[in-house]
Every structure is written in C-alpha cells, then in structure tokens.
Coordinates of C-alpha atoms and ligand atoms in Angstrom, one line a residue:
M1 CA -111.4 60.8 -12.5
S2 CA -108.5 63.6 -13.1
T3 CA -106.3 63.3 -10.0
T4 CA -104.9 66.7 -11.3
G5 CA -104.8 69.3 -8.7
K6 CA -105.1 66.6 -5.9
V7 CA -103.4 65.1 -3.4
I8 CA -103.2 61.4 -4.6
K9 CA -102.1 59.1 -1.6
C10 CA -99.8 56.1 -2.8
K11 CA -97.5 53.0 -1.6
A12 CA -93.8 54.1 -1.3
A13 CA -90.8 52.7 0.5
V14 CA -89.8 55.0 2.6
L15 CA -86.2 54.7 4.9
W16 CA -87.4 55.6 8.5
E17 CA -83.3 55.2 9.0
L18 CA -80.0 54.5 8.1
K19 CA -79.0 50.8 7.7
K20 CA -82.7 49.3 7.7
S21 CA -85.0 47.6 6.2
F22 CA -87.4 49.6 3.2
S23 CA -91.0 50.5 5.1
I24 CA -93.8 50.3 2.0
E25 CA -95.9 52.3 3.5
E26 CA -99.3 55.0 2.1
V27 CA -97.5 58.5 1.4
E28 CA -99.5 61.1 0.3
V29 CA -97.7 63.2 -2.8
A30 CA -98.4 66.5 -3.1
P31 CA -99.5 68.1 -6.6
P32 CA -96.2 69.4 -8.0
K33 CA -96.0 73.6 -7.4
T34 CA -94.9 76.2 -10.9
Y35 CA -92.2 74.6 -12.6
E36 CA -93.0 71.5 -10.8
V37 CA -93.9 68.0 -12.4
R38 CA -95.9 64.9 -10.9
I39 CA -94.8 61.5 -12.3
K40 CA -96.8 58.3 -12.2
M41 CA -93.1 55.8 -11.9
V42 CA -93.4 52.4 -14.1
A43 CA -90.3 51.1 -13.3
T44 CA -86.6 52.0 -11.5
G45 CA -83.5 50.5 -11.0
I46 CA -81.7 49.6 -7.5
C47 CA -78.2 51.3 -8.0
R48 CA -75.2 50.5 -5.4
S49 CA -76.0 54.6 -5.0
D50 CA -79.4 53.6 -3.3
D51 CA -78.1 51.4 -1.4
H52 CA -75.1 54.0 -0.2
G53 CA -78.3 55.8 1.1
V54 CA -79.3 53.2 3.2
T55 CA -76.0 52.7 4.5
G56 CA -74.9 56.4 4.8
S57 CA -72.1 56.6 2.7
L58 CA -73.9 58.8 0.6
V59 CA -74.7 61.5 3.1
T60 CA -78.4 62.0 2.7
P61 CA -81.3 63.7 4.9
L62 CA -83.9 61.3 6.5
P63 CA -86.3 60.0 6.7
V64 CA -86.3 59.3 2.8
I65 CA -87.5 58.4 -0.9
L66 CA -84.4 56.2 -2.6
G67 CA -84.2 55.5 -5.8
H68 CA -82.8 57.6 -8.6
E69 CA -82.8 54.9 -11.8
G70 CA -86.6 55.5 -12.5
A71 CA -88.8 55.5 -16.0
G72 CA -92.4 56.7 -15.8
I73 CA -95.6 58.3 -17.3
V74 CA -96.3 62.8 -16.5
E75 CA -99.0 62.4 -14.3
S76 CA -99.6 66.5 -13.9
I77 CA -97.6 69.1 -14.1
G78 CA -97.8 72.8 -12.7
E79 CA -97.8 76.2 -13.4
G80 CA -95.4 77.3 -15.8
V81 CA -94.2 73.8 -16.9
T82 CA -93.1 73.6 -21.1
A83 CA -90.9 70.9 -21.1
V84 CA -93.3 68.1 -20.8
K85 CA -96.8 67.4 -20.5
P86 CA -99.2 65.2 -19.2
G87 CA -99.1 61.5 -20.6
D88 CA -95.3 61.9 -22.2
K89 CA -93.2 59.2 -20.7
V90 CA -90.1 61.1 -18.6
I91 CA -86.8 59.7 -17.2
P92 CA -86.2 61.8 -13.9
L93 CA -82.4 63.6 -14.2
F94 CA -80.6 63.1 -10.9
T95 CA -78.2 65.3 -11.8
P96 CA -80.2 68.5 -13.0
Q97 CA -79.6 70.4 -16.6
C98 CA -80.8 73.9 -15.6
G99 CA -79.2 75.4 -18.3
K100 CA -78.9 78.4 -16.7
C101 CA -75.6 77.8 -14.6
A102 CA -72.5 78.3 -15.0
V103 CA -72.0 74.6 -15.7
C104 CA -75.1 74.2 -17.6
K105 CA -73.3 76.7 -20.4
H106 CA -69.8 75.6 -20.4
P107 CA -69.6 72.6 -23.1
E108 CA -67.8 70.7 -21.0
A109 CA -69.2 69.8 -17.9
N110 CA -72.8 68.2 -16.7
F111 CA -72.7 68.5 -12.8
C112 CA -75.3 71.8 -12.6
M113 CA -75.0 73.9 -9.8
K114 CA -78.5 73.1 -9.7
N115 CA -77.6 69.4 -7.6
D116 CA -79.0 68.3 -4.4
L117 CA -75.7 65.6 -4.9
T118 CA -72.9 67.6 -2.8
K119 CA -74.8 69.4 0.0
P120 CA -78.1 67.4 -0.1
R121 CA -80.8 69.4 1.5
G122 CA -83.3 66.3 0.0
T123 CA -86.1 68.6 -0.9
M124 CA -87.5 70.5 -3.9
Q125 CA -85.3 73.5 -5.7
D126 CA -87.9 75.5 -3.1
G127 CA -86.8 73.8 0.1
T128 CA -89.6 72.0 0.7
T129 CA -90.6 68.3 0.1
R130 CA -94.1 67.1 -1.4
F131 CA -94.3 63.7 0.8
T132 CA -95.4 63.2 4.0
C133 CA -96.1 59.7 5.8
K134 CA -98.1 59.4 8.7
G135 CA -98.2 63.4 9.3
K136 CA -94.3 63.3 8.9
P137 CA -93.1 65.0 6.2
I138 CA -90.5 62.5 3.9
H139 CA -86.8 63.9 2.0
H140 CA -86.4 63.5 -1.5
F141 CA -83.2 61.8 -3.2
I142 CA -80.9 63.5 -5.3
S143 CA -84.1 65.6 -7.1
T144 CA -85.7 62.1 -8.3
S145 CA -87.4 59.5 -5.4
T146 CA -88.4 56.9 -7.9
F147 CA -88.9 53.9 -5.2
S148 CA -92.9 55.5 -5.2
E149 CA -95.9 54.9 -7.4
Y150 CA -95.5 58.5 -7.5
T151 CA -93.0 61.4 -7.6
V152 CA -92.7 64.9 -8.5
V153 CA -89.3 66.5 -9.4
D154 CA -88.6 70.0 -10.7
E155 CA -89.0 70.6 -14.1
I156 CA -84.6 71.5 -14.6
S157 CA -84.8 67.1 -13.2
V158 CA -86.9 65.7 -16.1
V159 CA -87.0 65.0 -19.2
K160 CA -89.1 63.4 -22.2
I161 CA -88.1 60.6 -23.8
D162 CA -88.8 58.5 -27.3
A163 CA -92.7 57.8 -27.2
A164 CA -92.2 54.4 -27.6
A165 CA -89.5 53.2 -25.3
P166 CA -89.6 50.3 -23.5
L167 CA -89.9 52.0 -19.9
E168 CA -88.3 49.1 -17.7
K169 CA -85.7 49.0 -19.5
V170 CA -84.6 52.1 -19.9
C171 CA -85.1 53.1 -17.1
L172 CA -81.3 52.0 -16.6
V173 CA -79.9 55.1 -19.3
G174 CA -80.9 57.7 -16.1
C175 CA -77.9 56.2 -14.0
G176 CA -76.4 52.9 -13.9
F177 CA -75.9 52.9 -17.8
S178 CA -74.7 56.3 -19.1
T179 CA -72.9 56.7 -15.5
G180 CA -70.7 53.6 -16.7
F181 CA -71.0 54.4 -21.0
G182 CA -70.2 57.7 -20.4
S183 CA -67.3 57.6 -18.2
A184 CA -65.7 54.9 -21.0
V185 CA -66.5 57.6 -24.4
K186 CA -66.9 61.4 -22.9
V187 CA -64.7 61.4 -19.5
A188 CA -62.2 58.9 -20.8
K189 CA -62.8 59.4 -24.3
V190 CA -61.2 55.9 -25.0
T191 CA -59.3 55.6 -28.2
P192 CA -59.3 52.6 -31.2
G193 CA -57.1 50.0 -30.2
S194 CA -55.9 50.9 -26.6
T195 CA -56.3 49.0 -23.9
C196 CA -58.2 49.4 -21.1
A197 CA -59.3 47.4 -17.3
V198 CA -62.3 48.0 -16.0
F199 CA -62.5 47.5 -11.9
G200 CA -66.0 46.4 -10.6
L201 CA -68.9 44.6 -12.7
G202 CA -71.6 45.9 -11.3
G203 CA -74.4 47.5 -13.9
V204 CA -72.2 50.8 -14.3
G205 CA -68.3 48.7 -14.5
L206 CA -70.2 46.5 -17.2
S207 CA -71.8 49.4 -18.6
A208 CA -67.9 50.7 -18.8
V209 CA -67.4 47.6 -20.3
I210 CA -69.9 48.4 -23.1
G211 CA -68.8 51.5 -23.5
C212 CA -65.0 51.0 -23.7
K213 CA -66.3 48.6 -26.8
A214 CA -68.2 51.0 -28.3
A215 CA -65.2 53.5 -28.3
G216 CA -63.7 50.5 -30.3
A217 CA -60.9 49.5 -27.1
A218 CA -58.7 46.6 -27.9
R219 CA -58.3 45.2 -24.7
I220 CA -60.9 45.1 -22.6
I221 CA -59.7 43.6 -18.7
A222 CA -62.4 43.4 -15.9
V223 CA -61.8 42.9 -12.5
D224 CA -63.5 41.5 -9.8
I225 CA -63.5 40.1 -6.3
N226 CA -66.9 37.8 -7.2
K227 CA -65.7 35.7 -10.5
D228 CA -70.0 35.1 -11.3
K229 CA -69.6 38.2 -13.1
F230 CA -67.1 37.2 -15.4
A231 CA -69.3 36.0 -17.6
K232 CA -71.7 38.6 -18.2
A233 CA -68.6 41.0 -19.1
K234 CA -67.4 38.5 -21.1
E235 CA -70.7 38.9 -23.1
V236 CA -70.7 42.6 -22.6
G237 CA -66.9 43.2 -24.2
A238 CA -64.5 41.9 -21.4
T239 CA -62.3 40.3 -23.6
E240 CA -60.2 38.9 -20.1
C241 CA -61.0 38.4 -16.7
I242 CA -59.5 38.6 -14.0
S243 CA -60.0 38.5 -9.4
P244 CA -57.3 40.2 -7.4
Q245 CA -57.8 37.8 -4.8
D246 CA -55.7 35.2 -7.2
F247 CA -52.8 36.7 -7.4
Q248 CA -50.5 37.4 -4.8
K249 CA -48.8 40.3 -5.6
P250 CA -51.2 43.6 -5.8
I251 CA -53.6 43.3 -9.3
H252 CA -51.6 47.2 -10.2
E253 CA -48.5 44.9 -10.6
V254 CA -50.3 42.1 -12.4
L255 CA -52.2 44.6 -15.0
K256 CA -48.9 46.1 -15.9
E257 CA -47.3 42.7 -16.2
M258 CA -50.2 41.9 -18.9
T259 CA -50.1 45.5 -20.9
G260 CA -45.5 45.7 -21.0
G261 CA -46.3 48.5 -18.9
G262 CA -49.6 49.7 -18.1
V263 CA -53.2 50.3 -19.2
D264 CA -54.4 53.3 -21.4
F265 CA -57.7 53.5 -19.7
S266 CA -58.9 52.3 -15.9
F267 CA -61.7 52.9 -14.2
E268 CA -62.8 52.3 -10.9
V269 CA -66.5 51.5 -10.7
I270 CA -66.5 50.2 -6.8
G271 CA -66.3 53.3 -4.7
R272 CA -63.5 52.1 -2.0
F273 CA -59.7 53.2 -2.2
E274 CA -57.8 50.3 -2.3
T275 CA -59.2 50.7 -5.8
M276 CA -59.1 53.3 -6.7
M277 CA -54.9 53.7 -6.3
E278 CA -54.8 50.3 -7.4
A279 CA -56.8 51.8 -11.0
L280 CA -54.7 55.0 -10.9
S281 CA -51.6 53.6 -10.9
C282 CA -52.2 50.0 -13.4
C283 CA -52.8 52.7 -16.1
H284 CA -49.1 54.1 -17.7
E285 CA -47.0 56.2 -15.6
S286 CA -47.1 58.7 -19.0
Y287 CA -50.3 58.0 -20.7
G288 CA -52.3 56.9 -18.8
T289 CA -55.6 57.6 -17.3
S290 CA -57.7 57.0 -15.1
V291 CA -61.4 57.5 -13.6
V292 CA -63.5 57.8 -10.3
V293 CA -66.7 56.8 -11.2
G294 CA -67.3 54.5 -7.4
V295 CA -69.1 56.8 -5.3
P296 CA -65.8 56.6 -2.3
P297 CA -67.4 56.8 1.5
G298 CA -68.2 60.0 2.7
S299 CA -66.1 63.4 4.4
Q300 CA -62.7 60.7 4.4
N301 CA -59.6 61.4 2.8
L302 CA -57.1 59.3 0.8
S303 CA -53.5 60.6 0.4
M304 CA -51.2 59.1 -2.6
N305 CA -47.8 59.9 -3.9
P306 CA -47.9 62.8 -6.3
M307 CA -45.4 61.4 -7.9
L308 CA -48.5 58.9 -9.8
L309 CA -49.5 61.6 -11.4
L310 CA -46.2 63.9 -12.5
T311 CA -44.7 61.1 -14.4
G312 CA -47.7 62.0 -16.7
R313 CA -50.9 60.0 -15.5
T314 CA -54.4 61.5 -15.6
W315 CA -56.9 60.6 -12.7
K316 CA -60.6 62.1 -13.1
G317 CA -63.8 61.3 -12.2
A318 CA -67.3 62.7 -13.1
I319 CA -70.7 62.3 -12.6
F320 CA -73.4 61.1 -14.3
G321 CA -70.4 59.8 -16.9
G322 CA -69.8 63.3 -17.7
F323 CA -73.0 63.3 -19.7
K324 CA -75.9 66.6 -19.9
S325 CA -78.7 65.3 -18.2
K326 CA -81.5 66.3 -20.8
D327 CA -79.7 66.9 -23.8
S328 CA -78.1 63.0 -23.9
I329 CA -80.5 61.0 -22.2
P330 CA -82.8 60.9 -25.2
R331 CA -80.4 60.4 -27.5
L332 CA -79.4 57.3 -25.6
V333 CA -82.6 56.0 -25.0
A334 CA -82.8 56.4 -28.5
E335 CA -80.1 54.4 -29.5
V336 CA -81.0 51.7 -27.0
M337 CA -83.5 51.3 -28.7
A338 CA -82.2 51.0 -32.0
N339 CA -80.3 48.0 -30.3
K340 CA -76.7 50.2 -30.5
F341 CA -76.3 48.9 -27.0
P342 CA -76.4 45.2 -24.7
L343 CA -79.1 47.0 -22.3
D344 CA -81.0 43.4 -21.4
P345 CA -77.2 41.8 -20.5
L346 CA -77.4 44.3 -17.2
I347 CA -81.2 43.3 -15.9
T348 CA -80.9 40.2 -14.2
H349 CA -84.2 40.3 -12.0
V350 CA -87.2 41.8 -12.7
L351 CA -89.5 42.3 -9.3
P352 CA -93.0 44.3 -8.1
F353 CA -92.3 47.0 -6.1
E354 CA -93.7 45.6 -3.3
K355 CA -90.6 43.3 -2.7
I356 CA -87.7 45.7 -3.1
N357 CA -86.1 44.3 -0.1
E358 CA -85.5 41.0 -1.7
G359 CA -84.0 43.3 -4.6
F360 CA -81.8 44.9 -1.9
D361 CA -80.4 41.2 -0.8
L362 CA -80.0 40.3 -4.5
L363 CA -77.7 43.3 -5.1
R364 CA -76.0 42.9 -1.4
S365 CA -75.1 39.3 -1.8
G366 CA -73.8 40.1 -5.0
K367 CA -76.0 37.8 -7.0
S368 CA -78.1 40.4 -9.4
I369 CA -76.8 42.4 -11.6
R370 CA -79.2 45.0 -12.0
T371 CA -83.0 44.4 -10.4
I372 CA -85.6 46.6 -12.3
L373 CA -88.8 47.3 -10.1
T374 CA -92.3 47.4 -11.5
F375 CA -95.2 49.1 -10.5
Ligands
LIG1 P1 -72.1 46.8 -7.6 O1 -72.3 46.6 -5.9 O2 -73.2 46.5 -8.4 O3 -70.7 46.7 -8.3 C1 -69.9 46.6 -7.7 C2 -69.2 45.9 -8.2 O4 -67.5 45.3 -7.7 C3 -69.3 43.9 -7.7 O5 -69.6 43.3 -8.8 C4 -68.0 43.6 -6.3 O6 -68.2 42.1 -6.3 C5 -66.7 44.7 -7.5 N1 -66.2 44.4 -5.7 C6 -66.2 44.3 -4.7 N2 -65.2 45.3 -3.9 C7 -64.4 44.8 -4.8 C8 -62.7 44.7 -4.5 N3 -62.6 44.9 -3.3 N4 -61.9 44.7 -5.9 C9 -62.7 44.0 -7.4 N5 -64.6 44.0 -7.0 C10 -64.2 44.1 -6.6 O7 -72.4 48.3 -7.6 P2 -73.0 49.6 -9.5 O8 -72.4 49.1 -10.0 O9 -74.3 49.9 -9.0 O10 -71.7 50.6 -8.5 C11 -70.6 50.7 -9.2 C12 -70.2 52.0 -7.9 O11 -70.3 52.9 -8.9 C13 -70.7 52.5 -6.7 O12 -70.5 52.4 -6.1 C14 -71.5 53.5 -7.4 O13 -72.2 54.4 -5.6 C15 -71.1 54.5 -8.7 C16 -71.9 54.8 -8.7 N6 -71.6 56.1 -9.4 C17 -72.4 56.9 -9.8 C18 -71.6 58.3 -10.5 O14 -72.6 59.2 -11.2 N7 -70.3 58.3 -10.6 C19 -73.4 56.3 -10.8 C20 -73.9 55.6 -10.7 C21 -73.3 54.7 -9.6
LIG2 ZN1 -77.4 55.1 -9.7
LIG3 ZN1 -77.0 74.1 -14.2

C-alpha cells in the first residue's frame, strides 16, 4: 500500500536532553510539503559532529533527531520537486546548495546561506518540523536528521546519486569522507611533492590523509594521541605517525624539526583550540597553510599572536571540505564506485540502527573509525 501523502509511523533515535542516550521512539513523519522530499533511510554513519550535538558543543534545538551522514531512497516528493523522484537513491545534504544565494553563485564558496548550521532553527526551510513524537514536535538537525527510518528534507538539501551506489558505504560521502578529502584537495590545495601534517585520525582526519595522498603529497605525518589509529593511517597513506604524548616539547616544534622548518600544509581535524594552534604553528612561517576542519566548542574564543600570520602563513577553514554539495557528491560517489579512493578502511563497524547508543560508545572510547548504522 502506498504511503504517499500519508503520515508514516516509524522508529527514530530521539535525543530529548543534552548528554543523554538516544531513545528509540515511534515517531510520526509528516508527508513532504511543496519543494520537500521524504526519504527512506538505508544507512547512516556516526560522525563526531553528531556527538557534538549530544554534548551541546554544537548548539541545536532540542528535542532533536540527529544524524547527517546518510543515504537512502526517495519515498515520496512534495509539489514542485523536480530534482528527484520516488525510487531515486539520494544523499541528504547538511550543507544545502540552493543555487540562488550569493554563496552558491560564487565560484569557490560552498557554505550556502540557506544552511541551518550557524543559526540553527532545527526546522525545514519553512520554519516548521515534520517529526512528532508523543504529541510533541521534534526538531530536525542541520537539514538532514538521518537517525530515523524516514526523514523529510528540502529539495535544496538532497541530491540524487548513481542507482548502483552501495548506500551502506557511500553514506560517508555525505559528510566524513568529503569533508576530509576536500579539505586537502579543495581547501588547502595540497601540491605534489609537499609535506602535510594531519592532526586527528578519525573518519574525517583519515579522509584528509587520503586527500593529501591523492594530491601527490610526498610526506604525510599523522598526529594522534590514540596510537591504535596509526595502522589505519598508514594503510590509507600516512608516511609517519606520531603521538604528542611521546615528546617533552610541543608537537609543533617536533614537526618543524622533522621537516626542516615546518610543513607545507596542516589540518586540525579534532576540534580543540590547543591542537588548532599547534597545527597553525607547525606549518612553515613563510608559506605554510593550515586548515581548521574540527568543530570548536561553541561560543568560545581563541587568542593567538598575529605574528604567526604576518610572516606569511595562511589560516583557513571550511565546512564540507569546501565542496558545493549538489555539484560534488554525485561525482565523488562515482569516484568511490570506481575505487579511486579507499573508503572501506574507514568503516570499522556496522550495526543495526537500534544499536545506535553502542555505536556512540565505540566512537567515544576511540575504538571505531566509522560505525555505519543500517535500517
Ligand atoms: P573522531 O572523534 O573520530 O576523531 C578525532 C580524533 O582526534 C581521534 O582519533 C582522537 O584520538 C584524536 N584526538 C583527540 N584529542 C587529540 C589531541 N589532543 N591530540 C591529537 N589527537 C587527538 O572525529 P571525526 O573524525 O568524526 O571528526 C573530527 C572533527 O571534525 C570533529 O570535531 C568533527 O565535529 C569535525 C567535522 N567537521 C566537519 C566540517 O564540515 N568542518 C564535518 C565533519 C566533522
Ligand atoms: Zn559530519
Ligand atoms: Zn545557496
């Protein structure tokens, strides 16, 4: 029996309060309105940014259905939708691409002004939610909410991908892989023969390593305090792995000594002020570029000495690896399917959706890279 136009009752992981476990609840998912799309989720990754939503360091209205690294199949579409149709395989976009705003029209920029990240309302573009649980409206999370059997997104926040794409794998293109990879190839524009340092070897950091390698870096120095991550880092392209805890002196000094003055490109893929400063300081004072990828704790400031920049360093940051989401995801999915990049090493665990809390425990204990939840 068709569900088109009807409310769907299904399971979703609801976060009622900060720092609590997810509750698997029966939720009602309203049909998509004009220019909206309802998706049956097939797989979703667990990204550290979801955990930032749980701890409150990424501010988002509660109660909420988190999750933003998913892939699924269109169940139904609202009026006026032309970009996708029922049955299409799709990836929801936590950074939309409206195609009309100043950012979308800019040839390089990607952080569409219709995003729900900087001033999150936790709603659809029209300001309302499509989720209800126990009679209460439940908020959306950065226009995606993939921790639900069904979700509704705006047409500007979804893109069609290849019908043959393995969704339980390419869901990572929806965030972690593209963010890390793009930070190297698109944001830093890593050059052949260069030396890179990547701080933080989670799913996003390892994807930055993959990007550095794809761009032809000669040395890729991977930095993490959890040495269990080193084998995987080497597998995807790191040439050396170091832990700051093995040295008396600050790690930027160690890196400068290792590289004769500093690396060409550095990446902070953790989300801590200390490591952002270490990553900036370890790049060469005259020509180094450092990219902030990790999401810092909300509404706090970092003080730095501008001399670090005055001598020639470049300090940048980007959401989603600087990629325009709609334009880039279908191509990245095709490249993954052509085995251009090693995505499999990033997936350490696959769990049924109901075991979401177990998946978060694996992330918090440093035992997983990416856990994929399947529906
Ligand atoms: P993760 O938690 O899987 O990986 C973080 C890694 O950092 C782990 O391996 C830790 O052991 C390591 N680490 C922690 N503290 C230190 C330290 N002091 N020194 C060295 N290493 C340390 O996270 P992830 O890979 O899913 O995400 C990484 C960050 O990127 C996180 O802050 C997330 O919110 C952010 C992110 N940003 C975007 C974006 O668009 N900019 C997208 C997705 C994720
Ligand atoms: Zn993410
Ligand atoms: Zn836009």
